[in-house]
Amino acid sequence: MKTFFLTIWSGYVRLTARWPSIGSIAPFIPLIAAWWIITELQIFPRVFLPGPVDVVRSFGTLVYTGILPEYLQDSMVRLVVGAFWGIVLGIPLGIFIGLSPRAHTVLWPPLLFFQAIGDIAWLPILVIWFGYGLTTMTVIIVYTVIFPVVLNTVLGVRSTSITLHRAALSLGASRARLLWEVVLPGALPNIITGLRNGLGYGWRALIATEIIVGTSGIGFLMFDARRGGSLVEVLLGMIILGILWYIVDAWILAPLERATGQRWGLVTQ
Amino acid sequence: MGVGDAVKNLVIRNLSKTYFDVYAGTQVTAVRDVSLNVPESEFISIVGPSGCGKSTILNMIAGFIPHSSGEILVGGKPVNGPGPDRGVVFQSFALFPWRTVLENVAFGPKMRGVGKVEREKIAHEFLALAKLSEAAGRYPNELSGGMQQRVGVARALANEPDVLLMDEPFASVDAQTRMTLQEELTRIWEAKRPTVIFITHDVAEAVFLANRVVALSKGKVLDEIEVDLPRPRVWDDLHENEQFKSLTARVLQLVRSA
Ligand SMILES: Nc1ncnc2c1ncn2[C@@H]1O[C@H](COP(=O)(O)OP(=O)(O)OP(=O)(O)O)[C@@H](O)[C@H]1O
Ligand SMILES: [Mg+2]
């Protein structure tokens, strides 16, 4: 009996090694099946817990009417814009603080303080300053992305050995080259980890913000559906959130992290 | 940088270094009044017990830390910060983990503005000298410690420095590998004849490699001993060599007596 299961398991492992996409989809099959069975058995009333078929049908309708693609695009653009500014502002700031002990002494405590305040806690004041709309959402997402990026960049810069700096300088590198050739690559695995965390938090903050102040986007779709009493669309929104983040994280960010840190031996598996 | 007829020598006059210990609030004099004259193409070893100021001297020559008083002249020019005229081989190898072996060795020429084809040619030449040609495309973390340090030596030499500075470069590899590396270093030195300052606390290593051994204790030079053993030097010959034994004994006695 035991060997029977082991045989099946080893077959599965070999299958996913050959087609990794099977490995990312297969674990969800029992989950969907359970959901489907529960809704078919009518344990909960349909309006409280719609089934997979309803959600798929609603997906089709929303794609057909063009609402879903539009909202999806809005959310993704916001995430990309937030990530862009988070990177453009966060990495240089992190490098500066990481390189200068004085800047570190002065800026580190306020950095931790503002990180602790958290994204959503800013919403009430931001709504007063910038109103309901894009500016508020952008500020929130940049704010959320930037802290993990800065903090991890600082960590990466400070963990790069001083002897690597010395090696580069005595091989003729200028201070500017040093930044590009040693400081940045040395901190890169940490920067990507920071980015991965930052985007994860940012994604959640964005949805929350869309629910509260949005006029479009996946978060708004869910909020709007709840107002209309349609749980199908709320569930659809939740599933889309999960799938999107899974794709961004598992297919883009995690491989990037592995490609830098593990290849160079900076991170052990 | 080996330009024209510039003399690739090193002159140190009355060099001292006093650290300020921030935690204890006291001054520590690590190097006092050291004078040293290293002509072009000489190989000198500086040997002494732990804490006697060896690394401090080397770091001042390399320009990593400022000196408190005295003078350091490389090819007649005073030292002011790190520069490519002084190549450094580190105890911890200090290879760039994100660059392949070839790119590590080509790093110095790249900083000088040498084009890709030309600098890779240079790098291949020095990798061959260090018997590492087959490792060119690998990353440092895929190599053994001994191989990594051979890359370190090749990288420093590929930049053709006036002076090569080595701070206990073989201290973190096993005894057998260390002997091989020592033999290879003498071979490379004979081929390229760089000016070398080699730091170690291992008396036998100091004598095996150098033309001259400088014994250091408590930040001061005790004595300098000429080593005129024949080259090429290999351990199989020197183990039983009476001259080698008596030189080693002399240096050891000097270092221990202080
Ligand atoms: N940054 C520093 N601040 C204060 N004191 C220092 C500093 N660096 C070195 N020292 C002191 O200077 C003395 C010489 O140190 P150094 O590192 O040059 O010794 P060393 O001969 O290289 O020893 P080892 O063989 O252990 O490497 C020691 O007493 C050490 O404590
Ligand atoms: Mg030392």
Coordinates of C-alpha atoms and ligand atoms in Angstrom, one line a residue:
Chain A
M1 CA 0.0 0.0 0.0
K2 CA 2.8 2.4 1.0
T3 CA 4.8 1.6 -2.1
F4 CA 1.6 2.1 -4.2
F5 CA 1.3 5.7 -2.9
L6 CA 5.0 6.3 -3.3
T7 CA 4.8 5.2 -6.9
I8 CA 2.0 7.6 -7.6
W9 CA 3.8 10.4 -5.8
S10 CA 7.0 9.8 -7.7
G11 CA 5.1 9.8 -10.9
Y12 CA 3.5 13.1 -10.0
V13 CA 6.9 14.6 -9.1
R14 CA 8.4 13.5 -12.4
L15 CA 5.4 14.8 -14.3
T16 CA 5.6 18.3 -12.6
A17 CA 9.4 18.4 -13.3
R18 CA 8.7 17.9 -16.9
W19 CA 5.7 20.2 -17.1
P20 CA 6.0 22.7 -14.3
S21 CA 2.6 24.3 -15.2
I22 CA 0.9 21.0 -14.1
G23 CA 2.6 21.5 -10.7
S24 CA 1.0 24.9 -10.3
I25 CA -2.5 23.9 -11.4
A26 CA -2.9 20.3 -10.0
P27 CA -3.0 21.3 -6.3
F28 CA -6.1 23.4 -7.0
I29 CA -8.2 20.6 -8.5
P30 CA -9.2 19.0 -5.1
L31 CA -10.0 22.5 -3.8
I32 CA -12.3 23.3 -6.7
A33 CA -13.9 19.9 -6.5
A34 CA -14.6 20.4 -2.8
W35 CA -16.1 23.8 -3.5
W36 CA -18.2 22.4 -6.2
I37 CA -19.5 19.5 -4.1
I38 CA -20.3 21.8 -1.2
T39 CA -22.3 24.1 -3.4
E40 CA -24.1 21.3 -5.2
L41 CA -25.1 19.8 -1.9
Q42 CA -26.7 23.1 -1.0
I43 CA -25.1 23.2 2.5
F44 CA -25.2 27.0 2.2
P45 CA -27.9 28.9 0.3
R46 CA -26.8 29.7 -3.3
V47 CA -26.8 33.5 -2.6
F48 CA -24.3 33.1 0.2
L49 CA -22.0 30.7 -1.6
P50 CA -22.2 30.6 -5.4
G51 CA -20.6 27.6 -7.1
P52 CA -17.7 27.4 -9.6
V53 CA -20.1 27.2 -12.6
D54 CA -21.7 30.5 -11.6
V55 CA -18.3 32.2 -11.2
V56 CA -17.1 30.9 -14.6
R57 CA -20.3 32.1 -16.2
S58 CA -20.0 35.6 -14.6
F59 CA -16.4 35.6 -15.7
G60 CA -17.6 35.1 -19.3
T61 CA -20.1 37.8 -19.0
L62 CA -17.7 40.4 -17.6
V63 CA -15.1 39.6 -20.2
Y64 CA -17.7 39.9 -22.9
T65 CA -19.0 43.3 -21.7
G66 CA -15.4 44.5 -21.4
I67 CA -15.7 45.4 -17.8
L68 CA -13.3 42.9 -16.4
P69 CA -10.4 43.5 -18.9
E70 CA -10.8 47.3 -18.2
Y71 CA -10.7 46.9 -14.4
L72 CA -7.9 44.4 -14.6
Q73 CA -5.9 46.7 -16.7
D74 CA -6.6 49.6 -14.2
S75 CA -5.4 47.6 -11.3
M76 CA -2.3 46.3 -13.1
V77 CA -1.3 49.7 -14.3
R78 CA -1.6 51.1 -10.8
L79 CA 0.6 48.2 -9.5
V80 CA 3.2 48.9 -12.2
V81 CA 3.2 52.6 -11.6
G82 CA 3.6 52.0 -7.9
A83 CA 6.3 49.5 -8.4
F84 CA 8.1 51.8 -10.8
W85 CA 8.2 54.7 -8.3
G86 CA 9.0 52.4 -5.5
I87 CA 12.0 51.1 -7.3
V88 CA 13.1 54.5 -8.7
L89 CA 12.9 56.2 -5.3
G90 CA 13.6 53.2 -3.0
I91 CA 16.8 51.8 -4.5
P92 CA 18.8 55.0 -4.6
L93 CA 17.6 55.9 -1.1
G94 CA 18.5 52.5 0.2
I95 CA 21.9 52.6 -1.4
F96 CA 22.6 56.1 0.1
I97 CA 21.5 55.0 3.6
G98 CA 23.4 51.7 3.3
L99 CA 26.7 53.5 2.3
S100 CA 26.6 56.4 4.7
P101 CA 26.8 55.5 8.4
R102 CA 25.7 59.0 9.2
A103 CA 22.6 58.8 7.0
H104 CA 21.9 55.4 8.6
T105 CA 22.1 56.8 12.1
V106 CA 19.7 59.7 11.3
L107 CA 17.3 58.1 8.9
W108 CA 16.8 54.6 10.1
P109 CA 14.6 55.3 13.2
P110 CA 12.1 57.5 11.2
L111 CA 12.1 54.9 8.4
L112 CA 11.0 52.2 10.9
F113 CA 8.5 54.6 12.4
F114 CA 6.8 55.4 9.1
Q115 CA 6.9 51.8 8.0
A116 CA 5.0 50.9 11.1
I117 CA 2.2 53.3 10.3
G118 CA 1.1 51.1 7.5
D119 CA -0.5 51.9 4.2
I120 CA -4.2 51.9 5.1
A121 CA -3.7 54.0 8.1
W122 CA -2.8 56.9 5.8
L123 CA -6.1 56.7 3.9
P124 CA -8.2 59.1 6.0
I125 CA -5.6 61.9 5.8
L126 CA -4.8 61.2 2.1
V127 CA -8.5 61.3 1.2
I128 CA -8.7 64.8 2.7
W129 CA -5.5 65.9 1.0
F130 CA -6.0 64.3 -2.5
G131 CA -9.6 63.3 -2.6
Y132 CA -11.1 60.0 -3.9
G133 CA -9.1 58.9 -6.9
L134 CA -5.9 58.0 -8.6
T135 CA -3.5 60.2 -6.6
T136 CA -4.5 58.7 -3.3
M137 CA -4.2 55.2 -4.7
T138 CA -0.8 55.9 -6.2
V139 CA 0.5 57.4 -3.0
I140 CA -0.7 54.4 -1.0
I141 CA 0.9 51.9 -3.3
V142 CA 4.2 53.7 -3.6
Y143 CA 4.3 54.1 0.1
T144 CA 3.7 50.4 0.6
V145 CA 6.2 49.2 -2.0
I146 CA 9.0 51.6 -1.0
F147 CA 9.6 50.5 2.6
P148 CA 10.5 46.9 2.0
V149 CA 12.6 48.0 -1.0
V150 CA 14.5 50.6 1.0
L151 CA 15.0 48.4 4.1
N152 CA 16.2 45.4 2.1
T153 CA 18.5 47.5 -0.1
V154 CA 20.1 49.0 3.0
L155 CA 20.5 45.5 4.3
G156 CA 22.1 44.3 1.1
V157 CA 24.5 47.2 0.8
R158 CA 25.6 46.8 4.4
S159 CA 26.1 43.1 4.1
T160 CA 28.4 43.4 1.1
S161 CA 31.9 42.8 2.4
I162 CA 34.2 45.9 2.6
T163 CA 37.0 43.7 1.1
L164 CA 35.0 43.6 -2.2
H165 CA 35.0 47.4 -2.2
R166 CA 38.7 47.4 -1.6
A167 CA 39.3 44.8 -4.2
A168 CA 37.5 46.8 -6.8
L169 CA 39.2 50.1 -5.9
S170 CA 42.7 48.5 -6.0
L171 CA 41.8 47.1 -9.4
G172 CA 41.3 50.6 -10.6
A173 CA 37.6 51.2 -10.2
S174 CA 36.4 54.7 -9.6
R175 CA 33.9 55.5 -6.9
A176 CA 31.1 55.7 -9.5
R177 CA 32.2 52.4 -11.1
L178 CA 32.2 50.9 -7.6
L179 CA 28.6 51.7 -7.2
W180 CA 27.7 49.9 -10.4
E181 CA 30.2 47.0 -10.2
V182 CA 30.0 46.1 -6.5
V183 CA 27.4 47.9 -4.4
L184 CA 24.5 47.3 -6.7
P185 CA 25.1 43.6 -7.7
G186 CA 26.0 42.9 -4.0
A187 CA 22.7 44.2 -2.9
L188 CA 20.7 42.9 -5.8
P189 CA 19.4 39.6 -4.2
N190 CA 18.2 41.7 -1.2
I191 CA 16.7 44.3 -3.5
I192 CA 14.7 41.7 -5.3
T193 CA 13.5 40.2 -2.0
G194 CA 12.5 43.6 -1.0
L195 CA 10.7 44.1 -4.2
R196 CA 8.9 40.8 -3.9
N197 CA 7.7 41.6 -0.4
G198 CA 6.9 45.2 -1.4
L199 CA 4.8 44.2 -4.4
G200 CA 3.0 41.6 -2.3
Y201 CA 2.0 44.2 0.3
G202 CA 1.4 46.7 -2.4
W203 CA -1.0 44.5 -4.2
R204 CA -3.0 43.9 -1.1
A205 CA -2.9 47.6 -0.2
L206 CA -4.1 48.5 -3.7
I207 CA -7.1 46.2 -3.5
A208 CA -8.1 47.6 -0.1
T209 CA -7.7 51.1 -1.4
E210 CA -9.8 50.4 -4.5
I211 CA -12.5 49.0 -2.2
I212 CA -12.5 52.2 -0.2
V213 CA -11.8 55.0 -2.6
G214 CA -11.7 53.4 -6.0
T215 CA -13.9 54.1 -9.0
S216 CA -12.5 51.2 -11.0
G217 CA -10.2 48.1 -10.6
I218 CA -10.6 44.7 -9.2
G219 CA -11.1 45.9 -5.7
F220 CA -13.8 48.3 -6.9
L221 CA -15.4 45.4 -8.8
M222 CA -15.8 43.4 -5.6
F223 CA -17.1 46.4 -3.6
D224 CA -19.6 47.3 -6.3
A225 CA -20.8 43.7 -6.6
R226 CA -21.3 43.5 -2.9
R227 CA -23.4 46.6 -3.0
G228 CA -25.5 45.0 -5.8
G229 CA -25.7 41.8 -3.6
S230 CA -23.9 39.7 -6.2
L231 CA -21.5 37.4 -4.3
V232 CA -20.6 35.7 -7.6
E233 CA -18.5 38.7 -8.7
V234 CA -17.0 39.1 -5.2
L235 CA -15.8 35.5 -5.4
L236 CA -14.6 36.1 -9.0
G237 CA -12.6 39.1 -7.8
M238 CA -11.0 37.1 -5.1
I239 CA -10.0 34.3 -7.4
I240 CA -8.5 36.8 -9.9
L241 CA -6.5 38.4 -7.2
G242 CA -5.0 35.1 -6.2
I243 CA -4.3 34.0 -9.7
L244 CA -2.7 37.3 -10.7
W245 CA -0.4 37.4 -7.7
Y246 CA 0.5 33.8 -8.2
I247 CA 1.6 34.5 -11.8
V248 CA 3.6 37.6 -10.8
D249 CA 5.3 36.0 -7.9
A250 CA 5.9 32.4 -9.1
W251 CA 6.6 33.2 -12.7
I252 CA 8.5 36.5 -12.5
L253 CA 9.7 37.5 -9.0
A254 CA 10.7 34.1 -7.5
P255 CA 12.8 33.0 -10.5
L256 CA 14.5 36.4 -10.5
E257 CA 15.4 36.0 -6.9
R258 CA 16.7 32.5 -7.6
A259 CA 18.6 33.6 -10.6
T260 CA 20.7 36.2 -8.7
G261 CA 21.1 35.0 -5.1
Q262 CA 21.4 31.3 -5.6
R263 CA 23.5 31.4 -8.8
W264 CA 26.1 33.5 -7.1
G265 CA 26.1 31.6 -3.9
L266 CA 24.9 34.6 -1.9
V267 CA 21.9 32.8 -0.7
T268 CA 21.8 29.1 0.1
Q269 CA 18.8 27.2 -0.9
Chain B
M1 CA 50.5 50.9 -13.9
G2 CA 53.7 49.6 -15.5
V3 CA 53.9 52.6 -17.8
G4 CA 57.2 53.3 -19.6
D5 CA 60.3 53.1 -17.5
A6 CA 58.8 54.0 -14.2
V7 CA 60.5 52.1 -11.4
K8 CA 58.3 49.5 -9.8
N9 CA 59.8 49.8 -6.3
L10 CA 58.4 50.5 -2.9
V11 CA 60.0 52.8 -0.3
I12 CA 58.7 53.1 3.2
R13 CA 60.1 55.8 5.6
N14 CA 59.4 56.1 9.3
L15 CA 55.9 54.8 8.9
S16 CA 53.7 54.8 12.0
K17 CA 50.0 54.1 12.6
T18 CA 48.1 54.9 15.8
Y19 CA 44.5 53.7 16.0
F20 CA 42.0 55.4 18.2
D21 CA 40.0 52.8 20.0
V22 CA 36.5 54.4 20.2
Y23 CA 35.2 52.0 22.8
A24 CA 38.1 52.1 25.2
G25 CA 38.8 55.7 24.4
T26 CA 42.5 55.0 24.1
Q27 CA 45.3 55.2 21.5
V28 CA 46.8 52.0 20.1
T29 CA 50.0 52.2 18.2
A30 CA 50.0 49.3 15.8
V31 CA 53.0 50.2 13.7
R32 CA 56.0 52.3 14.9
D33 CA 58.7 53.9 12.8
V34 CA 58.9 51.2 10.1
S35 CA 61.3 51.8 7.2
L36 CA 61.6 49.4 4.3
N37 CA 63.2 49.5 0.9
V38 CA 61.9 47.1 -1.7
P39 CA 63.6 47.3 -5.1
E40 CA 61.8 46.4 -8.3
S41 CA 61.2 42.6 -8.8
E42 CA 62.1 41.7 -5.2
F43 CA 59.9 39.3 -3.2
I44 CA 59.8 40.1 0.5
S45 CA 57.9 38.4 3.2
I46 CA 56.9 40.2 6.4
V47 CA 56.5 37.7 9.2
G48 CA 55.4 38.1 12.8
P49 CA 53.0 36.9 15.4
S50 CA 49.3 37.7 15.4
G51 CA 48.6 41.3 16.2
C52 CA 52.1 42.6 15.4
G53 CA 50.8 45.0 12.8
K54 CA 51.3 43.1 9.6
S55 CA 47.9 43.8 8.1
T56 CA 48.0 47.4 9.2
I57 CA 51.2 47.9 7.2
L58 CA 49.8 46.2 4.2
N59 CA 46.5 48.2 4.4
M60 CA 48.4 51.4 4.5
I61 CA 50.5 50.5 1.5
A62 CA 47.3 49.5 -0.3
G63 CA 45.8 52.8 0.7
F64 CA 42.8 51.3 2.4
I65 CA 43.6 53.1 5.7
P66 CA 45.5 56.4 6.2
H67 CA 48.9 56.4 8.0
S68 CA 49.6 58.5 11.0
S69 CA 53.1 59.6 10.1
G70 CA 55.9 58.8 7.7
E71 CA 56.0 58.2 4.0
I72 CA 55.0 55.5 1.5
L73 CA 56.3 55.8 -2.1
V74 CA 55.4 53.4 -4.9
G75 CA 57.5 54.0 -8.0
G76 CA 58.5 57.3 -6.4
K77 CA 54.9 58.5 -6.0
P78 CA 53.3 59.0 -2.5
V79 CA 50.4 56.7 -1.7
N80 CA 47.0 58.4 -1.5
G81 CA 44.2 55.9 -1.4
P82 CA 43.8 52.6 -3.3
G83 CA 45.0 52.4 -6.9
P84 CA 45.7 49.9 -9.6
D85 CA 49.5 50.4 -9.2
R86 CA 49.2 48.2 -6.1
G87 CA 47.5 44.9 -6.7
V88 CA 46.1 43.1 -3.7
V89 CA 45.4 39.4 -2.9
F90 CA 43.2 39.0 0.0
Q91 CA 43.0 36.2 2.6
S92 CA 39.3 35.9 2.0
F93 CA 39.8 35.9 -1.8
A94 CA 37.4 38.8 -2.3
L95 CA 36.3 37.5 -5.7
F96 CA 33.2 39.1 -7.2
P97 CA 30.5 36.4 -6.7
W98 CA 28.4 37.8 -9.6
R99 CA 31.1 37.5 -12.1
T100 CA 32.6 34.5 -13.8
V101 CA 36.2 33.5 -13.2
L102 CA 37.1 35.1 -16.6
E103 CA 35.2 38.3 -15.8
N104 CA 36.9 38.5 -12.4
V105 CA 40.4 38.3 -14.0
A106 CA 39.4 40.8 -16.7
F107 CA 38.0 43.3 -14.2
G108 CA 41.2 45.3 -13.8
P109 CA 41.8 45.8 -17.6
K110 CA 38.0 46.6 -17.9
M111 CA 38.4 49.4 -15.4
R112 CA 41.3 50.7 -17.4
G113 CA 39.1 50.8 -20.5
V114 CA 40.5 47.9 -22.4
G115 CA 38.1 46.5 -24.9
K116 CA 36.2 43.2 -24.4
V117 CA 38.2 41.1 -26.8
E118 CA 41.5 42.4 -25.7
R119 CA 40.8 42.1 -22.0
E120 CA 39.5 38.5 -22.3
K121 CA 42.7 37.6 -24.1
I122 CA 44.7 39.0 -21.2
A123 CA 42.4 37.2 -18.7
H124 CA 42.9 33.9 -20.6
E125 CA 46.6 34.4 -20.5
F126 CA 46.8 34.9 -16.8
L127 CA 44.3 32.1 -16.1
A128 CA 46.6 29.8 -18.1
L129 CA 49.5 31.0 -15.9
A130 CA 47.5 30.0 -12.8
K131 CA 46.5 26.7 -14.4
L132 CA 42.8 27.6 -14.4
S133 CA 41.9 27.7 -18.0
E134 CA 39.2 25.1 -17.7
A135 CA 37.4 27.1 -14.9
A136 CA 37.1 30.3 -17.0
G137 CA 33.3 30.2 -17.3
R138 CA 32.5 29.1 -13.8
Y139 CA 31.4 31.3 -10.9
P140 CA 33.6 31.7 -7.8
N141 CA 31.3 29.8 -5.5
E142 CA 31.6 26.7 -7.7
L143 CA 35.4 26.5 -7.0
S144 CA 37.4 25.1 -4.2
G145 CA 39.3 27.5 -1.9
G146 CA 42.6 26.8 -3.5
M147 CA 41.2 27.5 -7.0
Q148 CA 39.5 30.7 -5.7
Q149 CA 42.8 32.0 -4.5
R150 CA 44.5 31.2 -7.8
V151 CA 41.9 33.3 -9.4
G152 CA 42.7 36.0 -6.8
V153 CA 46.4 35.9 -7.8
A154 CA 45.6 35.9 -11.5
R155 CA 43.2 38.8 -11.1
A156 CA 45.7 40.9 -9.3
L157 CA 48.5 40.1 -11.8
A158 CA 46.4 40.6 -14.9
N159 CA 46.2 44.3 -14.0
E160 CA 50.0 44.4 -14.1
P161 CA 50.5 46.3 -10.9
D162 CA 53.9 47.8 -9.9
V163 CA 53.6 46.1 -6.5
L164 CA 51.7 43.0 -5.5
L165 CA 50.4 43.0 -1.9
M166 CA 49.4 39.7 -0.4
D167 CA 48.0 39.4 3.2
E168 CA 48.1 35.8 4.4
P169 CA 46.6 34.7 1.1
F170 CA 47.0 30.9 1.7
A171 CA 46.0 30.9 5.4
S172 CA 42.5 29.6 4.7
V173 CA 43.3 26.5 2.6
D174 CA 44.5 23.1 3.7
A175 CA 48.1 22.2 4.1
Q176 CA 48.6 20.3 0.9
T177 CA 46.9 22.9 -1.2
R178 CA 48.9 25.6 0.5
M179 CA 52.2 23.9 -0.5
T180 CA 51.0 23.6 -4.1
L181 CA 50.0 27.3 -4.1
Q182 CA 53.3 28.3 -2.7
E183 CA 55.2 26.4 -5.4
E184 CA 52.9 27.9 -8.1
L185 CA 53.4 31.4 -6.7
T186 CA 57.2 31.1 -6.9
R187 CA 56.9 29.8 -10.5
I188 CA 54.6 32.7 -11.5
W189 CA 57.0 35.1 -9.8
E190 CA 59.9 33.8 -11.8
A191 CA 57.8 34.1 -15.0
K192 CA 56.6 37.7 -14.4
R193 CA 59.0 39.1 -11.7
P194 CA 56.6 41.4 -10.0
T195 CA 57.6 43.3 -6.9
V196 CA 55.8 41.4 -4.0
I197 CA 55.1 42.1 -0.4
F198 CA 53.9 38.9 1.2
I199 CA 52.5 38.8 4.7
T200 CA 52.4 35.7 6.8
H201 CA 52.8 34.3 10.3
D202 CA 54.2 31.1 8.9
V203 CA 58.0 31.2 9.1
A204 CA 58.6 28.4 6.7
E205 CA 56.3 29.9 4.1
A206 CA 58.0 33.3 4.5
V207 CA 61.5 31.7 3.8
F208 CA 60.3 29.4 1.1
L209 CA 58.9 32.3 -1.0
A210 CA 61.0 35.3 -0.4
N211 CA 64.3 36.9 -1.4
R212 CA 64.3 38.7 1.9
V213 CA 62.3 38.1 5.1
V214 CA 61.4 41.0 7.4
A215 CA 60.7 40.0 11.0
L216 CA 58.1 42.1 12.7
S217 CA 57.2 42.3 16.4
K218 CA 54.9 44.7 18.3
G219 CA 54.8 47.1 15.3
K220 CA 58.6 47.3 14.9
V221 CA 61.0 45.7 12.4
L222 CA 63.3 43.4 14.3
D223 CA 65.7 42.4 11.5
E224 CA 65.8 41.6 7.8
I225 CA 67.2 38.3 6.6
E226 CA 68.5 37.6 3.1
V227 CA 67.3 34.3 1.5
D228 CA 69.5 33.2 -1.3
L229 CA 68.1 29.8 -1.8
P230 CA 68.3 28.6 -5.4
R231 CA 65.2 28.8 -7.6
P232 CA 63.0 27.2 -8.8
R233 CA 62.0 26.3 -5.3
V234 CA 60.0 23.1 -4.6
W235 CA 59.1 21.6 -1.3
D236 CA 60.6 18.2 -2.2
D237 CA 64.0 19.8 -2.5
L238 CA 63.8 22.2 0.4
H239 CA 62.4 20.0 3.1
E240 CA 65.8 18.4 3.5
N241 CA 67.9 21.5 2.5
E242 CA 70.3 22.5 5.4
Q243 CA 70.4 26.1 4.4
F244 CA 66.5 26.3 4.3
K245 CA 66.4 24.7 7.8
S246 CA 69.0 27.0 9.3
L247 CA 67.3 30.1 7.8
T248 CA 63.9 29.0 9.1
A249 CA 65.4 28.3 12.5
R250 CA 67.0 31.8 12.6
V251 CA 63.8 33.6 11.7
L252 CA 61.8 31.6 14.1
Q253 CA 64.2 32.3 16.9
L254 CA 64.1 36.0 16.0
V255 CA 60.3 36.2 16.0
R256 CA 60.0 34.2 19.2
S257 CA 62.6 36.0 21.2
A258 CA 60.9 39.4 20.9
Ligands
LIG1 N1 40.6 49.4 13.4 C1 41.3 49.2 14.5 N2 41.1 49.9 15.6 C2 41.8 49.8 16.7 N3 42.9 48.9 16.8 C3 43.2 48.2 15.7 C4 42.4 48.3 14.5 N4 43.0 47.4 13.6 C5 44.0 46.8 14.2 N5 44.1 47.3 15.5 C6 45.2 46.8 16.5 O1 46.4 47.0 15.9 C7 47.3 45.9 16.1 C8 47.8 45.3 14.9 O2 46.7 44.7 14.1 P1 47.0 44.0 12.7 O3 45.6 43.6 12.2 O4 47.8 44.8 11.9 O5 47.8 42.7 13.2 P2 48.3 41.4 12.3 O6 49.7 41.4 12.5 O7 47.8 41.5 10.9 O8 47.6 40.2 13.0 P3 47.1 38.8 12.4 O9 48.2 38.0 12.1 O10 46.2 38.3 13.5 O11 46.3 39.2 11.2 C9 46.5 44.9 17.0 O12 46.8 45.2 18.3 C10 45.1 45.3 16.8 O13 44.3 45.1 17.9
MG2 MG 46.4 40.4 9.7

